[in-house]
mmCIF file of C-alpha atoms in Angstrom:
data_model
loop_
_atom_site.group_PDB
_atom_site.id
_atom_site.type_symbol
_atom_site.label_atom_id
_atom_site.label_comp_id
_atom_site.label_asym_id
_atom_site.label_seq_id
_atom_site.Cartn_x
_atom_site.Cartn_y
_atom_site.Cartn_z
ATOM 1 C CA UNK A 1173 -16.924 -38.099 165.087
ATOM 2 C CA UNK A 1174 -17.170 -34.414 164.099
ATOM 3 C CA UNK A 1175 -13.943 -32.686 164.125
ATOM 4 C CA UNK A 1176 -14.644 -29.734 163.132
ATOM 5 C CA UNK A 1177 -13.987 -28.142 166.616
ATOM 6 C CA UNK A 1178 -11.190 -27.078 168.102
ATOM 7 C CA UNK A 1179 -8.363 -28.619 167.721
ATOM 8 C CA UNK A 1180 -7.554 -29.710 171.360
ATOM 9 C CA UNK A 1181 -10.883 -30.752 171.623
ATOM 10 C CA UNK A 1182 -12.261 -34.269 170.372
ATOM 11 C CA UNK A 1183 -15.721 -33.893 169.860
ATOM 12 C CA UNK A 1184 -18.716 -36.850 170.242
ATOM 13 C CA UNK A 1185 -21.493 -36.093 169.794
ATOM 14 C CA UNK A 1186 -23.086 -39.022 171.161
ATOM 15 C CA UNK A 1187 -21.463 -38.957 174.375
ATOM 16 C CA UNK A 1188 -23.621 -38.012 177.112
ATOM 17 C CA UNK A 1189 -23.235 -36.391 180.859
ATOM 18 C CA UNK A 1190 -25.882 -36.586 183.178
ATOM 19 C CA UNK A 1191 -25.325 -33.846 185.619
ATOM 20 C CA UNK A 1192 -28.639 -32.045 183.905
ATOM 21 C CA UNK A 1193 -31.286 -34.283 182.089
ATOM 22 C CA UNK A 1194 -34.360 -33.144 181.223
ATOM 23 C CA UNK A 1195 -37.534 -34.887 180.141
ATOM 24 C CA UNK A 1196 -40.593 -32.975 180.569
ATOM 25 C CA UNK A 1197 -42.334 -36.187 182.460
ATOM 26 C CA UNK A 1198 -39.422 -36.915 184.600
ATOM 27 C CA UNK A 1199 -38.188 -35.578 187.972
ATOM 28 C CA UNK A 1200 -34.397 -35.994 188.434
ATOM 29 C CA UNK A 1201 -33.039 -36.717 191.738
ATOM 30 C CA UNK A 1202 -30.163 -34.729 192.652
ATOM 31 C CA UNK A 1203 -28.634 -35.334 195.787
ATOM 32 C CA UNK A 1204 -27.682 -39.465 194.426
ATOM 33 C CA UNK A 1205 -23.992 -39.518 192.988
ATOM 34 C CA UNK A 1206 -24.138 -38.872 188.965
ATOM 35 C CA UNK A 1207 -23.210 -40.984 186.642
ATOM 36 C CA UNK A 1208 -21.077 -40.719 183.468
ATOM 37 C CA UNK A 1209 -23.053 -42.353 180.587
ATOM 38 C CA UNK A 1210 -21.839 -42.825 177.421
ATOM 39 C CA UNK A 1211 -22.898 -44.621 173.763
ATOM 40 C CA UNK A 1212 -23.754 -44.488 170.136
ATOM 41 C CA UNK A 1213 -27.400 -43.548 169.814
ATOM 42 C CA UNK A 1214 -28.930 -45.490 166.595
ATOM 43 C CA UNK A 1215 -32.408 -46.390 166.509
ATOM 44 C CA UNK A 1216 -35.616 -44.710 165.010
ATOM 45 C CA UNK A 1217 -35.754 -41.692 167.769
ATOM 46 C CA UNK A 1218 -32.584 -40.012 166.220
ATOM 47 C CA UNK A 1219 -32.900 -36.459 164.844
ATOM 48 C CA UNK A 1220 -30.920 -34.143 163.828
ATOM 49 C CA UNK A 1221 -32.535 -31.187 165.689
ATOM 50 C CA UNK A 1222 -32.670 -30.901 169.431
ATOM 51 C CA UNK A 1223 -31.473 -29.448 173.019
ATOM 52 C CA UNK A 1224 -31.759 -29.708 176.399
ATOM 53 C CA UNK A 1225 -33.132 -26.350 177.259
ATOM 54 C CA UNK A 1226 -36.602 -25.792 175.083
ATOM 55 C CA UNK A 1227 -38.072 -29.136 176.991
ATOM 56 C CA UNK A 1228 -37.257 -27.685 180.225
ATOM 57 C CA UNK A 1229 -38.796 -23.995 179.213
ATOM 58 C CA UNK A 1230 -41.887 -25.383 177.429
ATOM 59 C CA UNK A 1231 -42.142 -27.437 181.127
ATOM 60 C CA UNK A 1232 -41.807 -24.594 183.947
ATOM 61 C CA UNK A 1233 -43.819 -22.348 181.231
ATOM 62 C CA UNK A 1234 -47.214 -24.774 180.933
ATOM 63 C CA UNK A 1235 -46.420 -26.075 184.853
ATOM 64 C CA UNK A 1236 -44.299 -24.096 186.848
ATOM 65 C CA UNK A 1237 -45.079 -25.798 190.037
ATOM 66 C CA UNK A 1238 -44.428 -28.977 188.755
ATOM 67 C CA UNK A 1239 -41.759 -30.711 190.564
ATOM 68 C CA UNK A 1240 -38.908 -31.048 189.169
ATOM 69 C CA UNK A 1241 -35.894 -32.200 191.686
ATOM 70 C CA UNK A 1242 -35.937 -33.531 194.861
ATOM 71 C CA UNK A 1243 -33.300 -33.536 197.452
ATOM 72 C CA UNK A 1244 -32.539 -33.924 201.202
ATOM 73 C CA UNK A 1245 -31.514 -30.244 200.894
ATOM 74 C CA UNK A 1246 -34.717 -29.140 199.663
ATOM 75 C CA UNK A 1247 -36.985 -29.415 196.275
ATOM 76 C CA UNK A 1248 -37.587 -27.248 193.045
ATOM 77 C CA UNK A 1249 -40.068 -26.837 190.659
ATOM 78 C CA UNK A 1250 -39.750 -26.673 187.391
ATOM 79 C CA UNK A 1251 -40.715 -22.728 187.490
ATOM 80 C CA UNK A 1252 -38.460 -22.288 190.426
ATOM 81 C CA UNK A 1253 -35.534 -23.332 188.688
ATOM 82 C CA UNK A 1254 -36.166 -21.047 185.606
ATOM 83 C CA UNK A 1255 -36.546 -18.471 188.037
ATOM 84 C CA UNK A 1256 -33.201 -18.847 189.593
ATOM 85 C CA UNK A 1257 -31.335 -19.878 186.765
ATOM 86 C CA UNK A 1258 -32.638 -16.594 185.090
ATOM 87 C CA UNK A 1259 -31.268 -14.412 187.726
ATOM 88 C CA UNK A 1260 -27.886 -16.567 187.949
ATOM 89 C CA UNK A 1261 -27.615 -15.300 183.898
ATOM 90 C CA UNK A 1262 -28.010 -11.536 184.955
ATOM 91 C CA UNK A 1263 -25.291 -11.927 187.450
ATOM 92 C CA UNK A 1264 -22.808 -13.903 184.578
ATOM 93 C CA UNK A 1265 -23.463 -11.006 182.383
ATOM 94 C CA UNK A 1266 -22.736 -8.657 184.795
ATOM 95 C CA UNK A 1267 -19.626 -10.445 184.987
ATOM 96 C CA UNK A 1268 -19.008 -10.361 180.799
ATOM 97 C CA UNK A 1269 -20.187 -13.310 179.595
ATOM 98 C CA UNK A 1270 -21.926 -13.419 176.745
ATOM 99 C CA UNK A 1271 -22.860 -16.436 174.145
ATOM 100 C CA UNK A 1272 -20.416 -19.483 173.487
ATOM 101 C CA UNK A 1273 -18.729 -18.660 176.370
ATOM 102 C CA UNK A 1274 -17.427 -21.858 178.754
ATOM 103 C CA UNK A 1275 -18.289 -21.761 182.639
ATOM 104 C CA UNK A 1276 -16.759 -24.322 185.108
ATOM 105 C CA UNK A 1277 -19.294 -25.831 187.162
ATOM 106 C CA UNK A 1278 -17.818 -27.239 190.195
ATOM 107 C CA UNK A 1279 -20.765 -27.712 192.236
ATOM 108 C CA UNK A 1280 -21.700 -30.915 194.228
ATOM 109 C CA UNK A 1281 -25.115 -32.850 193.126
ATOM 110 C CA UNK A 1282 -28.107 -30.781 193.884
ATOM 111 C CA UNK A 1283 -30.312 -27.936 193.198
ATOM 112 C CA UNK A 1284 -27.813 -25.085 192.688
ATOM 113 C CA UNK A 1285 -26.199 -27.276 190.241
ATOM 114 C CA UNK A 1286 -29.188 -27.678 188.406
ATOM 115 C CA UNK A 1287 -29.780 -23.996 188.150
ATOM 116 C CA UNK A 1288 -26.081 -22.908 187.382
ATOM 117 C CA UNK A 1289 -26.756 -25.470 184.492
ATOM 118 C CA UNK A 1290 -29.510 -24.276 183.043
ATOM 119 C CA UNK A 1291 -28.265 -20.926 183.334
ATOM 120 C CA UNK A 1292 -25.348 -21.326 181.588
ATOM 121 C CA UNK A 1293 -27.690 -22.653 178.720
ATOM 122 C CA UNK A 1294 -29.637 -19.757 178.579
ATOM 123 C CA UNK A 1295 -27.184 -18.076 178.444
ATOM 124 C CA UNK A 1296 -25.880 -19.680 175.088
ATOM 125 C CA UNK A 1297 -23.162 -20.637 176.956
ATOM 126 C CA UNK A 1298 -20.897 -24.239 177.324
ATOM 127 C CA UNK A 1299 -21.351 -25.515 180.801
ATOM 128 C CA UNK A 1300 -17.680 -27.507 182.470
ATOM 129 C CA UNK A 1301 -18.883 -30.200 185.003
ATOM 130 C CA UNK A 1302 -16.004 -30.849 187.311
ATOM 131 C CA UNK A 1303 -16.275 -32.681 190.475
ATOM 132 C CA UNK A 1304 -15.834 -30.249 193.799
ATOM 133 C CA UNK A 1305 -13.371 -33.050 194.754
ATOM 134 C CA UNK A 1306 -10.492 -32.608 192.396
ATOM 135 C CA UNK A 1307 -7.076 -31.064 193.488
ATOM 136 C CA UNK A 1308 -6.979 -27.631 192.087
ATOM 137 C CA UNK A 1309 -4.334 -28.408 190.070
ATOM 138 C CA UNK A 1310 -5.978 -30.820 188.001
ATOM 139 C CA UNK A 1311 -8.566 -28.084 188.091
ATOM 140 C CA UNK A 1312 -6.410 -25.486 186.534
ATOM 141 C CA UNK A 1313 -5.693 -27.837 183.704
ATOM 142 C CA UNK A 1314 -8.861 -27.862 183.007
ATOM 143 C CA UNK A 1315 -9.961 -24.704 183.053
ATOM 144 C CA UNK A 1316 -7.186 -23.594 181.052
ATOM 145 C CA UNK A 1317 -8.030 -26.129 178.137
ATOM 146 C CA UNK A 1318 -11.117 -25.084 177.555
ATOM 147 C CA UNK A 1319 -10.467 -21.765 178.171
ATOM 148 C CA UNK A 1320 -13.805 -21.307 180.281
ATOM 149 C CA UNK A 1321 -14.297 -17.262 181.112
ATOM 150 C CA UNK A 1322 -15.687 -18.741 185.035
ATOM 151 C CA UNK A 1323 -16.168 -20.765 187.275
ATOM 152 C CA UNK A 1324 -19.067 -21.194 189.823
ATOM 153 C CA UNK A 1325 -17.048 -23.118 192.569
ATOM 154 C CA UNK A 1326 -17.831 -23.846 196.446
ATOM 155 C CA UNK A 1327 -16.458 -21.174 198.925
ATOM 156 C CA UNK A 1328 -12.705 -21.130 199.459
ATOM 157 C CA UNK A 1329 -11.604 -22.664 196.299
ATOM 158 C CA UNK A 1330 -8.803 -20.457 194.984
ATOM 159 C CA UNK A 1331 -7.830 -21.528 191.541
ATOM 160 C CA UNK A 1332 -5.998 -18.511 190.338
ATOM 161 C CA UNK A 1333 -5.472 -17.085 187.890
ATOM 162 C CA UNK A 1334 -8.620 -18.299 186.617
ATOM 163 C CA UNK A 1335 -11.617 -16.368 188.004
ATOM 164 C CA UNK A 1336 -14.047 -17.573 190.342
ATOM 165 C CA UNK A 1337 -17.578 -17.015 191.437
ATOM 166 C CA UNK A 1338 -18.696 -18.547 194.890
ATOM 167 C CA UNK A 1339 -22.035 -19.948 195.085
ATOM 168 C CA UNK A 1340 -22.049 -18.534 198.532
ATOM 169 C CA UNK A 1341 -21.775 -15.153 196.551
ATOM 170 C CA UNK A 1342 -24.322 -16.543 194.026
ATOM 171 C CA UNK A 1343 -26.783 -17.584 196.213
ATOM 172 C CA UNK A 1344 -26.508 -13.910 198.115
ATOM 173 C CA UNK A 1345 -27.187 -12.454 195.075
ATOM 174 C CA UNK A 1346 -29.673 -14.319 192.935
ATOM 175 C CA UNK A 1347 -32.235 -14.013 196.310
ATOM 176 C CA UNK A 1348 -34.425 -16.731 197.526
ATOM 177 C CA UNK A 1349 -36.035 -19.326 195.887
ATOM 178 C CA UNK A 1350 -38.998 -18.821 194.102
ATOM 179 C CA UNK A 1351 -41.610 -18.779 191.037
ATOM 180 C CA UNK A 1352 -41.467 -14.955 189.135
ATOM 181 C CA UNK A 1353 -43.538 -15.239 186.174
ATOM 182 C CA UNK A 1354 -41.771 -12.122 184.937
ATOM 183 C CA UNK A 1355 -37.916 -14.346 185.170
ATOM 184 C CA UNK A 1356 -39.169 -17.194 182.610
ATOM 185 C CA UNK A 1357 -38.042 -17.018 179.647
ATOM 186 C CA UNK A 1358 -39.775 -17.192 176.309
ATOM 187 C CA UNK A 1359 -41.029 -20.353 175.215
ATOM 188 C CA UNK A 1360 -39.781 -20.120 171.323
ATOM 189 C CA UNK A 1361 -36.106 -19.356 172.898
ATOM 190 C CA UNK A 1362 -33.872 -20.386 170.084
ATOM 191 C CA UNK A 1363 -31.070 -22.771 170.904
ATOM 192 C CA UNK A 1364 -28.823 -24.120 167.834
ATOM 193 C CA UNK A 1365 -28.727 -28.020 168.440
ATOM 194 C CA UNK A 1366 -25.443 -28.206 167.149
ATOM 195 C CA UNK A 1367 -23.854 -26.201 169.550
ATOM 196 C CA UNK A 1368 -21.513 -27.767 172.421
ATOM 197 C CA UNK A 1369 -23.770 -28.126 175.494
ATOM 198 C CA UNK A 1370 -20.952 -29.194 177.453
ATOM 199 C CA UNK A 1371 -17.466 -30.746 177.664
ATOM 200 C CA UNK A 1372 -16.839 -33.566 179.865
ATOM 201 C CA UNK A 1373 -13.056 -34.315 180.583
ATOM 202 C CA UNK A 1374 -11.451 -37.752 180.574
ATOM 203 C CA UNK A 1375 -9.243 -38.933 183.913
ATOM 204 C CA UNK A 1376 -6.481 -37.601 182.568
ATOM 205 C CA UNK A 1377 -4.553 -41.513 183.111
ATOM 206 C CA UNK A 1378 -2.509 -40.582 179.886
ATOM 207 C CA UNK A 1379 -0.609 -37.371 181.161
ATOM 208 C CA UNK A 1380 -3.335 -34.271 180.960
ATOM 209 C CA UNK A 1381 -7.598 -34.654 181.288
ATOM 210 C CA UNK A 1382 -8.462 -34.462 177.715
ATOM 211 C CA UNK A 1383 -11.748 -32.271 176.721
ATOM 212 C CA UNK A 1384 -14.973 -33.417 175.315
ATOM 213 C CA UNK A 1385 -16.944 -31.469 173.492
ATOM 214 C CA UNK A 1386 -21.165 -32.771 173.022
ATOM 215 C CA UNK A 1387 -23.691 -31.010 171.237
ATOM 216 C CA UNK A 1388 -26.899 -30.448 171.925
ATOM 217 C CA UNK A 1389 -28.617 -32.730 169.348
ATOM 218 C CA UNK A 1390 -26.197 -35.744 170.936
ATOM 219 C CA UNK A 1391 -27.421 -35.644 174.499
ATOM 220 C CA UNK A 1392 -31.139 -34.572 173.305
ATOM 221 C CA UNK A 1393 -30.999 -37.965 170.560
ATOM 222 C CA UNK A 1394 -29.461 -40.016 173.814
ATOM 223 C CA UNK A 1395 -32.601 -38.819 175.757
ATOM 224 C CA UNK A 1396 -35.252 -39.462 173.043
ATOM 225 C CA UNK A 1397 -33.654 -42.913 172.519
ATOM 226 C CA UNK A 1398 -33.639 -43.937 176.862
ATOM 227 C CA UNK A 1399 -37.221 -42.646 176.881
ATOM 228 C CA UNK A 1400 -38.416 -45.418 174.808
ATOM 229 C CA UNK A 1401 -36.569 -48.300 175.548
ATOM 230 C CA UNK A 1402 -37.416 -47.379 179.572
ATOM 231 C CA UNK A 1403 -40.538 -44.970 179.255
ATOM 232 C CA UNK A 1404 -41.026 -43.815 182.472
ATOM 233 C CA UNK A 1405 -44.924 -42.712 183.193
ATOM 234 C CA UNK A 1406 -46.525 -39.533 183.812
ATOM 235 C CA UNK A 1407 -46.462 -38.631 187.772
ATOM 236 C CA UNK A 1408 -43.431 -41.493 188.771
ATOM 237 C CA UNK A 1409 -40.017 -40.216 189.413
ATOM 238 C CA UNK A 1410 -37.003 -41.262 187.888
ATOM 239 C CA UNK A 1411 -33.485 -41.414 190.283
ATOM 240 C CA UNK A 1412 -30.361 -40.657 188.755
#
């Protein structure tokens, strides 16, 4: 356990969410329920380096038309959710977020959750997975304990004073789906693996939902460690 974070914060590094997981030879399927998976990764894949963003980049920048999600709603390519994800981090900066800031993600399972993810990556940010379900008030508590700048919610949600972004107004602004080879970022993007990825909060059974903060390297070693005891082949499809 590394507590060296904040103080309100318990941070485990070996805890992992699956609302975004990348592997370069996977597709994820996004519109099946996600799961909360946890445990201690120790076996020969650990590292101390890693992240989930560079596998992803290195992906959409060799194959951008590679699939990469599939959903009733519609499917993505790797290249098409750079794309989008890149123009979702030009509209959080227009909004003042800059690196290390947190950004509620209250999005149901699918492609726009996938490419709020990543962009909050990019953006050097922490992204907030929190379940479009929840009463606002638990909500708030949330939001307020890890003091996240935004929140990308579904329309309607008011969750004042904490401020909001629609993905209705998202969508309208970030434009149609789509491969531009000019919106993908640089393959060498730098990405510090021991920075928080995201925080996952507990049920909150105790009194308050409790933060938890995982790094980069965590979920990365927790990835390394599934792909070899359940290697999953080039061209097959993995559902999560």
């Amino acid at each position: 356990r590394d507590t060296s974070g904040p103080a309100d914060i318990d941070v485990e590094d070996t805890i992992a969410f699956s609302c975004y997981v990348e592997c370069s030879r996977q597709t994820y399927r996004a519109d099946c329920p996600l799961p909360w998976i946890g445990g201690w990764i120790e076996s020969e894949s650990m590292s101390l380096e890693g992240d989930l963003l560079s596998p992803a980049i290195a992906t959409a920048i060799r194959d951008p038309h590679k699939l990469a999600i599939v959903t009733s709603a519609g499917n993505a390519t790797y290249g098409e959710v750079m794309t989008r994800a890149a123009r979702i981090v030009s509209e959080f900066q227009r909004c003042g977020l800059s690196s290390g800031d947190r950004v509620g993600v209250m999005l149901p399972p699918g492609r726009d959750a996938i490419a709020v993810t990543v962009a909050v990556l990019m953006l050097g940010g922490t992204f907030v997975p929190i379940d479009p379900h929840d009463p606002d008030a638990r909500v708030r508590v949330m939001l307020a304990g890890c003091e996240a700048r935004l929140c990308v919610a579904p329309p309607g949600r008011d969750l004042e004073p904490h401020n909001v972004i629609s993905l209705t107004e998202l969508d309208a602004r970030a434009g149609e789906w789509g491969v531009d080879a000019r919106c993908l970022p640089a393959e060498d993007i730098s990405v510090d693996s021991s920075s928080v990825a995201y925080i996952v909060h507990t049920s909150g059974s105790s009194g308050v939902p409790k933060g938890v903060a995982v790094a980069h390297v965590g979920v990365a070693n927790f990835i390394a460690d599934l792909d070899l005891r359940a290697p999953v082949a080039p061209g097959h499809r993995q559902t999560w």
